[in-house]
Coordinates of C-alpha atoms in Angstrom, one line a residue:
X74 CA 15.8 31.8 -3.6
X75 CA 19.5 30.9 -3.9
X76 CA 20.2 31.4 -0.2
X77 CA 17.7 28.6 0.8
X78 CA 18.8 26.0 3.4
X79 CA 17.0 22.7 3.8
X80 CA 17.0 21.5 7.4
X81 CA 15.9 18.1 8.8
X82 CA 12.2 17.7 9.4
X83 CA 11.2 15.8 12.6
X84 CA 7.7 14.5 13.2
X85 CA 6.6 14.3 16.9
X86 CA 3.5 13.6 18.9
X87 CA 2.5 16.7 20.8
X88 CA -0.4 18.0 22.9
X89 CA -2.4 19.5 20.0
X90 CA -0.9 22.9 20.6
X91 CA 1.2 23.5 17.6
X92 CA 1.2 22.2 13.9
X93 CA 4.8 23.0 13.6
X94 CA 7.7 25.1 14.6
X95 CA 11.0 26.1 13.1
X96 CA 14.1 25.9 15.2
X97 CA 17.8 26.3 14.7
X98 CA 18.1 22.6 14.8
X99 CA 15.4 21.9 12.2
X100 CA 11.7 21.8 11.6
X101 CA 9.4 20.1 14.1
X102 CA 5.9 19.0 13.0
X103 CA 3.1 18.1 15.4
X104 CA 2.1 14.9 13.8
X105 CA -1.1 14.5 15.9
X106 CA -2.6 17.4 14.0
X107 CA -2.0 15.9 10.6
X108 CA -3.1 12.3 11.0
X109 CA -6.9 12.4 10.6
X110 CA -8.6 9.7 8.5
X111 CA -12.2 9.1 7.6
X112 CA -12.6 6.8 10.6
X113 CA -10.8 9.0 13.2
X114 CA -13.0 9.6 16.3
X115 CA -13.4 13.3 16.8
X116 CA -16.2 13.5 19.3
X117 CA -14.0 14.1 22.3
X118 CA -12.3 17.2 20.6
X119 CA -13.6 20.7 21.1
X120 CA -14.8 22.6 18.0
X121 CA -11.4 24.4 17.5
X122 CA -9.5 21.1 17.7
X123 CA -11.9 19.4 15.2
X124 CA -11.3 22.3 12.8
X125 CA -7.5 22.1 12.9
X126 CA -7.0 18.3 12.8
X127 CA -6.0 17.7 9.1
X128 CA -5.4 14.6 7.0
X129 CA -1.9 13.3 6.4
X130 CA -2.1 14.8 2.8
X131 CA -1.7 18.3 4.3
X132 CA 1.8 17.5 5.7
X133 CA 3.6 19.0 2.7
X134 CA 1.9 22.3 3.2
X135 CA 2.9 22.6 6.9
X136 CA 6.4 21.6 6.2
X137 CA 6.5 24.2 3.4
X138 CA 5.2 26.9 5.9
X139 CA 7.8 26.0 8.5
X140 CA 10.5 25.9 5.8
X141 CA 9.5 29.5 4.9
X142 CA 10.0 30.4 8.5
X143 CA 13.4 28.7 8.5
X144 CA 14.5 30.8 5.6
X145 CA 13.2 34.2 7.1
X146 CA 16.2 36.4 8.0
X147 CA 14.6 39.6 9.2
X148 CA 16.8 42.5 10.5
X149 CA 14.7 42.6 13.6
X150 CA 12.6 40.2 15.6
X151 CA 8.9 40.7 14.8
X152 CA 7.1 42.0 17.8
X153 CA 4.1 44.1 16.7
X154 CA 0.8 42.7 15.5
X155 CA 1.8 43.9 12.0
X156 CA 5.2 42.4 12.1
X157 CA 4.1 39.1 13.5
X158 CA 1.2 38.9 11.0
X159 CA 3.5 39.5 8.1
X160 CA 5.9 36.9 9.4
X161 CA 3.2 34.3 9.6
X162 CA 1.2 35.3 6.6
X163 CA 4.4 35.6 4.5
X164 CA 5.2 32.0 5.5
X165 CA 1.7 31.0 4.3
X166 CA 2.2 32.9 1.0
X167 CA 5.8 31.4 0.4
X168 CA 4.4 28.0 1.2
X169 CA 1.7 28.4 -1.4
X170 CA 4.4 29.2 -4.0
X171 CA 6.3 26.1 -3.0
X172 CA 3.5 23.6 -2.4
X173 CA 0.5 25.0 -4.3
X174 CA -1.6 25.8 -1.3
X175 CA -1.5 27.0 2.3
X176 CA -2.7 25.5 5.5
X177 CA -5.1 28.2 6.8
X178 CA -8.2 27.4 4.8
X179 CA -10.8 28.5 7.5
X180 CA -9.1 31.8 8.0
X181 CA -9.1 32.5 4.2
X182 CA -12.7 31.5 3.7
X183 CA -13.7 33.9 6.6
X184 CA -11.3 36.6 5.6
X185 CA -12.6 36.7 2.0
X186 CA -16.1 37.3 3.3
X187 CA -15.1 40.0 5.8
X188 CA -11.9 41.5 4.3
X189 CA -12.8 45.1 4.5
X190 CA -14.0 45.0 8.1
X191 CA -11.1 42.8 9.2
X192 CA -8.6 45.3 7.7
X193 CA -10.3 48.2 9.4
X194 CA -10.1 46.4 12.7
X195 CA -6.6 45.2 12.2
X196 CA -5.1 48.5 11.3
X197 CA -6.4 50.0 14.6
X198 CA -4.0 47.8 16.6
X199 CA -1.4 46.8 14.1
X200 CA 1.5 48.8 15.6
X201 CA 0.8 47.5 19.2
X202 CA 1.9 44.2 20.7
X203 CA -1.5 42.8 21.6
X204 CA -1.9 39.6 19.5
X205 CA -4.7 38.1 21.5
X206 CA -7.5 38.6 18.9
X207 CA -5.3 37.8 15.8
X208 CA -2.6 35.2 16.4
X209 CA -2.0 32.0 18.4
X210 CA -5.5 32.4 20.0
X211 CA -7.0 28.9 19.1
X212 CA -7.1 27.9 22.7
X213 CA -9.0 31.0 23.7
X214 CA -11.5 30.6 21.0
X215 CA -12.1 27.0 21.9
X216 CA -12.5 28.0 25.6
X217 CA -15.6 30.0 24.7
X218 CA -17.4 26.7 24.3
X219 CA -19.8 28.0 21.6
X220 CA -20.0 27.5 17.8
X221 CA -17.0 29.1 16.2
X222 CA -18.1 31.6 13.6
X223 CA -15.0 33.8 13.6
X224 CA -11.9 31.5 13.5
X225 CA -8.7 32.0 15.4
X226 CA -5.4 33.2 13.8
X227 CA -6.9 35.7 11.4
X228 CA -3.6 37.6 11.5
X229 CA -2.3 34.8 9.1
X230 CA -4.8 35.9 6.6
X231 CA -4.1 39.6 6.9
X232 CA -0.4 39.0 6.6
X233 CA -0.8 36.7 3.6
X234 CA -2.9 39.4 1.8
X235 CA -0.3 42.0 2.4
X236 CA 2.4 39.7 1.0
X237 CA 0.3 38.6 -1.9
X238 CA -0.3 42.2 -2.8
X239 CA 3.4 43.0 -2.5
X240 CA 4.3 40.0 -4.7
X241 CA 1.7 40.8 -7.4
X242 CA 2.7 44.4 -7.6
X243 CA 6.4 43.6 -8.0
X244 CA 7.8 43.2 -11.4
X245 CA 10.8 41.2 -10.3
X246 CA 9.2 38.1 -8.6
X247 CA 12.5 36.6 -7.6
X248 CA 13.5 39.8 -5.9
X249 CA 10.0 40.0 -4.2
X250 CA 10.5 36.6 -2.6
X251 CA 13.9 37.6 -1.4
X252 CA 12.5 40.9 0.0
X253 CA 9.7 39.0 1.9
X254 CA 12.2 36.6 3.4
X255 CA 14.6 39.3 4.4
X256 CA 12.4 42.1 5.5
X257 CA 14.3 45.2 6.8
X258 CA 11.2 47.4 7.4
X259 CA 7.7 45.8 7.9
X260 CA 5.9 49.1 7.6
X261 CA 7.6 49.9 4.3
X262 CA 6.6 46.5 2.9
X263 CA 3.0 47.2 3.8
X264 CA 3.1 50.6 2.2
X265 CA 4.8 49.3 -1.0
X266 CA 2.2 46.5 -1.2
X267 CA -0.6 49.0 -1.4
X268 CA -2.8 46.6 0.4
X269 CA -4.6 48.9 2.8
X270 CA -5.6 51.3 0.1
X271 CA -6.7 48.5 -2.2
X272 CA -9.0 47.0 0.4
X273 CA -10.6 50.3 1.3
X274 CA -11.3 51.1 -2.4
X275 CA -13.2 47.8 -2.7
X276 CA -16.1 49.3 -0.6

């Protein structure tokens, strides 16, 4: 991606609310979420917190994810569930191209087991702006105080799968990366990916 910019990366201690954010001034990483060791005491954390605290070896993956966000130059601010999921899942997909993996392992494990039903549920609300069941909902899931079977942030998985399908279908991979980072029409990208049809034909 010739237009790529490489900002400073800042590591800060936060309140376990975000692994990282991309800002105009650079990338900020929540270091407390990427500092687990074999001897780290986790018993005071809730189930969701325990599931998202990662070892330091995962830092390159979250930096790559936020770098992808930094490079995104969409013609409109993502607002709908579909747009926000493609923005987040696209960052996961690009980060995997950069670093060889992405950070949302739980979401992908669950998603691969329930892909068809997740897509059927997702498409019912994808043009609305209610993100509560799909994105940034780790706190709400943890507040239930019960064993977590369905992880938070499954919109990342759906968005990743859309971008993966778009990339794999594209003959010009370099152009596909540019198109994903400079989306002009999110619905068009979904349609060109063929993802929805592909999932439903798996039944």
